[in-house]
Amino acid sequence: MFIDFFIEQFNKNDKKIAMVWEDKSTTYSWLVNRISFWEDKLKKSGITFGSRVVLDATFSPESVSIIFALIESGCIIIPLFKPKNQLKEEIFQECKVNFVISFNNSFKIEPVNKEIMTHQLFDELYHRKHPGLILISSGTSGKPKAAVHDFLQLLKKFHKPGKKLTILNFLLFDHWGGLNTMFYTLSNAGTLVSTDNRSTDNICRIIQEYDVELLPTSPTFLKLILLSESYKKYDLTSLKIISYGTESMPMNILTKINKIFPQVKIKQTYGLIEIGVLDSKSEKNNSLWIKLGSHDYKTRVIDGILQIKSNSTMLGYLNAPNPFTEDGWFITGDRVKIKDDYFKILGRDSDLINVGGEKVYPDEIEKIIEGFENVADVTVYGERNPILGNIVCAKITLKTEEDHAIFIKKLKNHCKSKLAKFKVPVKIKISDKIEYNYRFKKIIH
């Protein structure tokens, strides 16, 4: 019913390799059989249409089978990846979870709450008779938000034929980027390669071993590949596309990636948990300008903030105010510049630092600092100040160790020569390592 299109594709390609998980291959035929197995098991476990189910897993063939079975059963799915204990109870309560499916040597189904608890967004899904998806934001800019989707609206895009590719699913199970990669790969009879070991060496080894053609990842991970020089140890010539998103891309990193991989198309993507991943086109390989274009959605810019209208936009948040305009446009919170049909993402409006009434973009300052000698990584953030409201601060990771006091003095002089006085970092901290979360997004302090 809900996944007939996928099952039809899988049956047409039953002998082909659907997935490679931790160096073990799985066929499309196996996937179809396991989906059927899990549909039956879910039913026997009391999981029915409208059940709210947490799937705590990674991109193993078994968990992929389960997510298809949950969709077919009409469930509301909450994919999580090893949720932090302090957030688990809060997420379970806000999502009114009925069941948890988790993996510990084998998959187990655990009832959590069989009470009939409702919410207007769940009622809307029930009225439509559609399965749902709840995506939890990373919480890098505040409390994690729970976005409720009509799953069928998100899946419509995968009915459109795409390219059959071998794709490394670097992004995680609880991230729409990861799910988007999974559905795209499998709907086009490609091969989805996955691993829990996301070290730079292992990712490069997998690309070489399985002739991976597309690597979707984050700018932070690309930075780690450059610093580790893992790319020098392996043959990565199978790569055709590197796509990046989830955070801003430093221009110096983009330039280096283009130099190291001249044969590879470097593509910026744009997506949010509230709208999914939009079709996009980079102006060129070494450009941060991006075109967002498709008949499936519309874009407009109001007061410098990007707004989007699409059938695949979420129904709403479970735990946050309505982010829609009166005429139904989703306010992304991303501040942008416009050049013809292209956008340049300047950063989240919530990340702007207000210094004595002046607006400071962290990204602008980071670009200046990234070009300074011996800087491996930088994160610019605001800190409360009783006089100015906020001051600009920077956390730096060095490529090689040097006297911190001398380095900070040189860096401040460099910033003063390039930036207005109110944009120059007042506080500069030196860190011994690049800090990033489990989604390989840098941590903003």
Coordinates of C-alpha atoms in Angstrom, one line a residue:
M1 CA 0.0 0.0 0.0
F2 CA 2.3 2.8 1.2
I3 CA 5.6 1.2 0.0
D4 CA 4.3 -0.6 -3.1
F5 CA 6.6 1.5 -5.4
F6 CA 9.7 0.5 -3.4
I7 CA 8.7 -3.2 -3.3
E8 CA 8.1 -3.2 -7.0
Q9 CA 11.6 -1.7 -7.6
F10 CA 13.2 -4.2 -5.2
N11 CA 11.6 -7.2 -6.9
K12 CA 12.7 -6.0 -10.3
N13 CA 16.3 -6.0 -9.0
D14 CA 16.1 -8.9 -6.6
K15 CA 19.5 -10.4 -7.3
K16 CA 21.4 -7.0 -7.1
I17 CA 23.3 -5.8 -4.0
A18 CA 21.0 -3.4 -2.1
M19 CA 23.3 -2.7 0.9
V20 CA 26.8 -3.2 2.2
W21 CA 26.8 -3.0 6.0
E22 CA 30.1 -3.4 7.9
D23 CA 31.6 -5.2 4.8
K24 CA 28.7 -7.7 4.5
S25 CA 26.4 -7.6 1.4
T26 CA 22.6 -7.9 1.2
T27 CA 20.4 -8.3 -1.8
Y28 CA 17.1 -6.7 -2.7
S29 CA 15.5 -10.1 -2.4
W30 CA 16.6 -10.4 1.2
L31 CA 15.3 -6.9 1.9
V32 CA 11.8 -7.7 0.6
N33 CA 11.7 -10.9 2.7
R34 CA 12.7 -9.1 5.9
I35 CA 10.2 -6.3 5.3
S36 CA 7.5 -8.9 5.2
F37 CA 8.9 -10.6 8.3
W38 CA 8.8 -7.4 10.2
E39 CA 5.4 -6.4 9.1
D40 CA 4.1 -9.7 10.7
K41 CA 6.2 -9.2 13.8
L42 CA 5.0 -5.7 14.4
K43 CA 1.4 -6.8 14.1
K44 CA 1.9 -9.6 16.6
S45 CA 3.6 -7.2 19.0
G46 CA 0.5 -4.9 19.0
I47 CA 2.1 -2.2 16.8
T48 CA -0.7 -1.0 14.5
F49 CA -1.8 2.1 12.5
G50 CA -1.0 5.3 14.4
S51 CA 1.4 3.7 16.9
R52 CA 4.2 6.0 17.8
V53 CA 7.4 4.0 17.6
V54 CA 11.0 5.0 18.4
L55 CA 13.5 3.1 16.2
D56 CA 16.9 3.4 18.0
A57 CA 19.2 2.1 15.3
T58 CA 21.8 2.7 12.6
F59 CA 21.7 2.0 8.9
S60 CA 21.9 -1.8 9.1
P61 CA 19.9 -3.9 6.6
E62 CA 17.7 -5.1 9.5
S63 CA 16.8 -1.5 10.6
V64 CA 16.2 -0.5 7.0
S65 CA 13.7 -3.4 6.7
I66 CA 12.0 -2.3 10.0
I67 CA 11.5 1.3 8.8
F68 CA 9.9 0.1 5.6
A69 CA 7.6 -2.2 7.7
L70 CA 6.7 0.6 10.0
I71 CA 5.7 2.8 7.1
E72 CA 3.6 0.1 5.6
S73 CA 1.9 -0.4 9.0
G74 CA 0.9 3.2 9.1
C75 CA 3.0 4.0 12.2
I76 CA 4.4 7.4 13.3
I77 CA 8.2 6.8 13.4
I78 CA 10.7 8.5 15.6
P79 CA 14.2 7.5 14.4
L80 CA 16.9 8.0 17.0
F81 CA 20.6 7.2 17.2
K82 CA 21.8 6.4 20.7
P83 CA 19.8 9.2 22.3
K84 CA 21.4 10.8 25.3
N85 CA 19.9 9.7 28.5
Q86 CA 19.0 13.2 29.6
L87 CA 17.0 13.7 26.4
K88 CA 15.4 10.3 26.1
E89 CA 12.7 10.8 28.7
E90 CA 11.9 14.2 27.4
I91 CA 11.7 13.0 23.8
F92 CA 9.5 10.0 24.8
Q93 CA 7.1 12.2 26.7
E94 CA 6.8 14.9 24.0
C95 CA 6.3 12.3 21.2
K96 CA 3.9 10.3 23.4
V97 CA 5.9 7.1 22.5
N98 CA 4.0 3.8 22.6
F99 CA 6.9 1.4 21.6
V100 CA 10.7 1.3 21.3
I101 CA 12.5 -0.9 18.9
S102 CA 16.2 -1.1 19.8
F103 CA 19.2 -3.2 19.0
N104 CA 21.4 -4.9 21.6
N105 CA 22.9 -8.0 19.9
S106 CA 19.4 -8.5 18.4
F107 CA 16.4 -6.3 17.8
K108 CA 13.8 -6.2 20.6
I109 CA 10.3 -4.5 20.8
E110 CA 9.5 -2.9 24.1
P111 CA 6.1 -1.4 25.0
V112 CA 6.5 2.0 26.7
N113 CA 3.0 3.5 27.0
K114 CA -0.2 1.9 25.6
E115 CA -2.4 4.8 26.8
I116 CA -4.3 6.6 24.0
M117 CA -2.6 10.0 24.2
T118 CA -3.3 12.3 21.3
H119 CA -2.1 15.6 19.8
Q120 CA -3.7 17.7 17.0
L121 CA -0.8 16.8 14.6
F122 CA -1.3 13.1 15.3
D123 CA -5.0 13.6 14.7
E124 CA -4.2 15.1 11.3
L125 CA -2.2 12.1 10.3
Y126 CA -5.0 9.8 11.5
H127 CA -7.5 11.8 9.5
R128 CA -5.3 11.5 6.4
K129 CA -4.8 7.8 7.1
H130 CA -1.0 8.3 6.4
P131 CA 2.1 7.1 8.3
G132 CA 4.1 9.9 10.0
L133 CA 7.7 10.8 10.8
I134 CA 9.0 12.8 13.8
L135 CA 12.4 14.3 13.3
I136 CA 14.3 15.7 16.3
S137 CA 16.7 18.6 15.7
S138 CA 20.3 18.5 17.0
G139 CA 19.6 21.3 19.5
T140 CA 22.9 23.1 18.5
S141 CA 21.1 26.4 18.8
G142 CA 18.7 25.6 21.7
K143 CA 16.3 23.0 22.9
P144 CA 15.8 20.1 20.4
K145 CA 12.6 20.5 18.4
A146 CA 10.3 17.7 17.3
A147 CA 9.0 18.2 13.7
V148 CA 6.0 16.1 12.7
H149 CA 5.8 15.1 9.0
D150 CA 3.3 13.3 6.8
F151 CA 5.7 10.5 5.6
L152 CA 3.9 10.0 2.3
Q153 CA 4.6 13.6 1.3
L154 CA 8.3 13.1 1.9
L155 CA 8.4 9.9 -0.1
K156 CA 6.7 11.3 -3.2
K157 CA 10.0 12.7 -4.5
F158 CA 11.5 9.2 -4.8
H159 CA 9.0 8.2 -7.4
K160 CA 10.9 10.4 -9.8
P161 CA 13.7 8.4 -11.5
G162 CA 17.2 9.3 -10.5
K163 CA 20.7 7.9 -11.0
K164 CA 21.7 4.3 -10.0
L165 CA 24.8 4.9 -7.8
T166 CA 26.9 3.3 -5.1
I167 CA 26.4 5.8 -2.2
L168 CA 28.1 5.9 1.2
N169 CA 25.4 6.8 3.8
F170 CA 27.6 8.9 6.0
L171 CA 24.7 10.9 7.6
L172 CA 22.9 9.3 10.4
F173 CA 19.6 7.4 10.9
D174 CA 18.0 10.2 12.9
H175 CA 18.9 12.8 10.3
W176 CA 16.6 13.4 7.3
G177 CA 19.8 13.7 5.2
G178 CA 20.6 10.1 6.1
L179 CA 17.1 8.9 5.4
N180 CA 16.9 10.9 2.2
T181 CA 20.1 9.2 1.0
M182 CA 18.7 5.8 1.9
F183 CA 15.4 6.2 0.1
Y184 CA 17.1 7.8 -3.0
T185 CA 19.7 5.0 -3.3
L186 CA 17.2 2.1 -2.9
S187 CA 14.5 3.6 -5.1
N188 CA 16.9 3.7 -7.9
A189 CA 18.3 0.2 -7.3
G190 CA 21.7 1.5 -6.2
T191 CA 23.9 0.2 -3.5
L192 CA 23.8 1.7 0.0
V193 CA 27.1 1.4 1.8
S194 CA 27.0 2.0 5.6
T195 CA 29.2 1.7 8.7
D196 CA 29.2 2.8 12.3
N197 CA 32.9 3.6 12.1
R198 CA 33.0 7.1 10.8
S199 CA 36.8 7.6 11.2
T200 CA 38.4 9.3 8.3
D201 CA 40.6 6.3 7.6
N202 CA 37.6 3.9 7.5
I203 CA 35.5 6.1 5.4
C204 CA 38.3 6.4 2.8
R205 CA 38.9 2.7 3.0
I206 CA 35.2 1.9 2.2
I207 CA 35.2 4.4 -0.7
Q208 CA 38.2 2.5 -2.2
E209 CA 36.9 -1.0 -1.3
Y210 CA 33.4 -0.6 -2.8
D211 CA 34.0 2.0 -5.5
V212 CA 31.7 4.5 -3.8
E213 CA 30.5 7.1 -6.3
L214 CA 28.7 9.6 -4.0
L215 CA 29.8 10.8 -0.5
P216 CA 27.2 13.0 1.3
T217 CA 28.8 14.5 4.3
S218 CA 29.4 17.6 6.4
P219 CA 32.0 20.4 6.1
T220 CA 33.4 19.4 9.5
F221 CA 34.1 15.8 8.3
L222 CA 35.8 17.1 5.1
K223 CA 38.0 19.3 7.3
L224 CA 38.9 16.2 9.3
I225 CA 39.8 14.3 6.1
L226 CA 42.1 17.2 5.1
L227 CA 43.8 17.4 8.5
S228 CA 44.3 13.7 8.8
E229 CA 45.4 13.3 5.2
S230 CA 43.5 10.0 5.0
Y231 CA 42.8 10.7 1.4
K232 CA 46.4 10.1 0.6
K233 CA 46.3 6.5 1.8
Y234 CA 43.5 5.2 -0.4
D235 CA 42.4 5.3 -4.1
L236 CA 39.4 7.5 -4.1
T237 CA 39.1 7.9 -7.9
S238 CA 35.7 6.1 -7.9
L239 CA 34.1 9.3 -6.4
K240 CA 32.0 11.3 -8.8
I241 CA 30.2 13.5 -6.3
I242 CA 30.8 14.9 -2.9
S243 CA 27.8 16.7 -1.4
Y244 CA 27.9 18.8 1.7
G245 CA 25.4 20.5 3.9
T246 CA 24.1 20.7 7.6
E247 CA 26.4 23.7 8.4
S248 CA 28.3 26.4 6.6
M249 CA 31.3 25.5 4.5
P250 CA 34.6 27.4 5.1
M251 CA 35.8 28.8 1.7
N252 CA 39.4 27.6 2.4
I253 CA 38.1 24.0 2.9
L254 CA 36.0 24.1 -0.3
T255 CA 39.1 25.4 -2.2
K256 CA 41.3 22.6 -0.9
I257 CA 38.7 19.9 -1.5
N258 CA 38.4 21.1 -5.1
K259 CA 42.2 21.0 -5.5
I260 CA 42.5 17.4 -4.1
F261 CA 39.5 16.0 -6.0
P262 CA 39.6 17.9 -9.4
Q263 CA 37.5 15.1 -11.1
V264 CA 34.7 15.2 -8.5
K265 CA 31.6 17.3 -8.7
I266 CA 31.3 19.3 -5.4
K267 CA 27.7 20.0 -4.6
Q268 CA 26.1 22.1 -1.8
T269 CA 22.8 20.7 -0.5
Y270 CA 20.1 22.5 1.5
G271 CA 17.7 20.8 3.9
L272 CA 16.1 21.2 7.2
I273 CA 14.2 18.8 9.5
E274 CA 11.1 20.9 8.8
I275 CA 11.2 20.7 5.0
G276 CA 13.4 17.7 4.0
V277 CA 16.2 18.1 1.5
L278 CA 15.5 20.4 -1.5
D279 CA 16.7 19.9 -5.0
S280 CA 19.8 22.2 -5.4
K281 CA 22.5 23.2 -7.8
S282 CA 25.8 24.8 -6.9
E283 CA 26.8 27.7 -9.1
K284 CA 30.1 26.0 -9.6
N285 CA 32.4 23.6 -7.7
N286 CA 34.2 26.3 -5.8
S287 CA 31.2 28.5 -5.1
L288 CA 29.0 28.9 -2.0
W289 CA 26.1 30.2 -4.1
I290 CA 23.3 27.7 -4.5
K291 CA 20.2 27.5 -6.7
L292 CA 17.1 26.0 -5.1
G293 CA 14.7 25.1 -7.8
S294 CA 11.9 22.6 -8.3
H295 CA 8.2 22.5 -9.2
D296 CA 7.6 20.9 -5.8
Y297 CA 8.3 24.0 -3.7
K298 CA 8.6 27.8 -3.9
T299 CA 11.0 30.2 -2.3
R300 CA 10.9 33.8 -1.3
V301 CA 13.0 36.2 0.8
I302 CA 11.4 38.5 3.3
D303 CA 13.6 40.9 5.4
G304 CA 16.6 38.9 4.4
I305 CA 15.2 35.6 5.7
L306 CA 14.5 32.6 3.3
Q307 CA 11.0 31.3 3.3
I308 CA 9.8 28.1 1.7
K309 CA 6.4 26.7 0.6
S310 CA 6.1 23.0 -0.1
N311 CA 3.8 20.0 0.2
S312 CA 6.5 18.2 2.0
T313 CA 6.9 20.8 4.7
M314 CA 6.2 19.5 8.2
L315 CA 2.7 19.6 9.7
G316 CA 4.2 21.5 12.7
Y317 CA 6.3 21.2 15.9
L318 CA 5.2 19.2 18.9
N319 CA 7.1 21.4 21.3
A320 CA 7.7 24.8 19.7
P321 CA 5.6 27.7 18.3
N322 CA 4.2 27.6 14.8
P323 CA 7.0 28.8 12.3
F324 CA 4.6 29.5 9.4
T325 CA 3.4 32.8 8.0
E326 CA -0.3 33.5 7.8
D327 CA -0.2 32.5 4.1
G328 CA 1.5 29.2 4.8
W329 CA 5.2 29.9 4.2
F330 CA 7.8 28.2 6.4
I331 CA 10.2 30.7 8.0
T332 CA 13.6 28.9 7.8
G333 CA 15.5 31.3 10.0
D334 CA 18.3 31.3 7.5
R335 CA 19.6 34.7 6.4
V336 CA 20.5 34.8 2.7
K337 CA 21.9 37.0 0.0
I338 CA 20.4 36.8 -3.5
K339 CA 22.2 36.9 -6.9
D340 CA 20.0 36.2 -9.9
D341 CA 18.5 32.7 -9.2
Y342 CA 21.1 31.9 -6.6
F343 CA 21.2 32.2 -2.8
K344 CA 24.1 32.4 -0.5
I345 CA 23.3 31.2 3.0
L346 CA 24.9 33.7 5.5
G347 CA 23.8 31.7 8.6
R348 CA 21.0 31.2 11.1
D349 CA 19.4 34.4 12.2
S350 CA 19.5 33.0 15.8
D351 CA 23.3 32.8 15.5
L352 CA 23.8 36.5 14.9
I353 CA 25.7 38.3 17.6
N354 CA 24.3 41.7 18.6
V355 CA 27.2 43.9 19.7
G356 CA 25.9 47.2 21.0
G357 CA 23.1 47.2 18.4
E358 CA 25.4 46.1 15.5
K359 CA 24.7 42.7 13.9
V360 CA 27.7 40.4 13.5
Y361 CA 27.7 37.2 11.4
P362 CA 29.9 34.6 12.9
D363 CA 30.5 33.1 9.4
E364 CA 32.1 36.4 8.2
I365 CA 34.6 36.5 11.1
E366 CA 35.4 32.8 10.7
K367 CA 36.3 33.3 7.1
I368 CA 38.8 36.0 8.1
I369 CA 40.4 33.8 10.8
E370 CA 40.4 30.6 8.7
G371 CA 42.8 32.3 6.3
F372 CA 45.3 33.1 9.0
E373 CA 48.5 31.1 9.4
N374 CA 48.4 27.9 11.6
V375 CA 44.6 27.9 12.0
A376 CA 43.1 24.4 11.7
D377 CA 39.6 25.3 12.9
V378 CA 37.7 28.2 14.3
T379 CA 34.3 28.7 15.9
V380 CA 33.0 32.2 16.5
Y381 CA 30.2 32.8 19.1
G382 CA 28.7 35.5 21.3
E383 CA 29.1 35.9 25.0
R384 CA 26.9 38.1 27.2
N385 CA 28.4 41.4 28.2
P386 CA 26.8 43.9 30.7
I387 CA 27.8 47.0 28.6
L388 CA 27.6 45.9 25.0
G389 CA 24.9 43.2 25.4
N390 CA 27.3 40.7 23.7
I391 CA 30.9 40.4 22.7
V392 CA 32.5 38.4 20.0
C393 CA 34.5 35.3 21.0
A394 CA 36.5 32.8 19.1
K395 CA 37.7 29.2 19.8
I396 CA 40.7 28.2 17.7
T397 CA 42.4 24.9 17.1
L398 CA 46.0 25.2 15.9
K399 CA 47.6 23.0 13.2
T400 CA 50.9 23.0 15.1
E401 CA 51.6 24.1 18.7
E402 CA 53.0 27.5 19.3
D403 CA 53.0 30.1 22.1
H404 CA 49.4 30.9 22.7
A405 CA 49.9 34.5 23.9
I406 CA 52.0 35.4 20.9
F407 CA 49.5 33.7 18.5
I408 CA 46.5 35.5 20.0
K409 CA 48.2 38.9 19.7
K410 CA 49.1 38.2 16.0
L411 CA 45.6 37.0 15.3
K412 CA 43.9 40.1 16.9
N413 CA 46.1 42.4 14.8
H414 CA 45.2 40.4 11.7
C415 CA 41.4 40.8 12.6
K416 CA 41.8 44.5 13.3
S417 CA 43.3 45.0 9.8
K418 CA 40.4 43.1 8.1
L419 CA 37.3 43.8 10.3
A420 CA 35.4 46.7 11.9
K421 CA 36.3 47.2 15.6
F422 CA 33.1 45.7 16.9
K423 CA 33.6 42.5 14.9
V424 CA 37.1 41.8 16.3
P425 CA 37.0 38.9 18.8
V426 CA 37.4 40.2 22.4
K427 CA 38.1 36.7 23.8
I428 CA 40.2 34.1 22.0
K429 CA 40.5 30.6 23.4
I430 CA 42.9 27.9 22.1
S431 CA 41.5 24.3 22.0
D432 CA 43.6 21.2 21.6
K433 CA 41.0 19.5 19.3
I434 CA 38.2 20.3 16.9
E435 CA 34.9 19.9 18.7
Y436 CA 32.0 18.3 16.9
N437 CA 28.8 16.4 17.8
Y438 CA 27.8 12.9 16.8
R439 CA 26.4 14.3 13.5
F440 CA 29.8 15.7 12.6
K441 CA 28.5 19.3 13.0
K442 CA 30.8 21.6 14.9
I443 CA 29.7 22.6 18.4
I444 CA 28.7 26.2 18.8
H445 CA 29.4 27.5 22.4

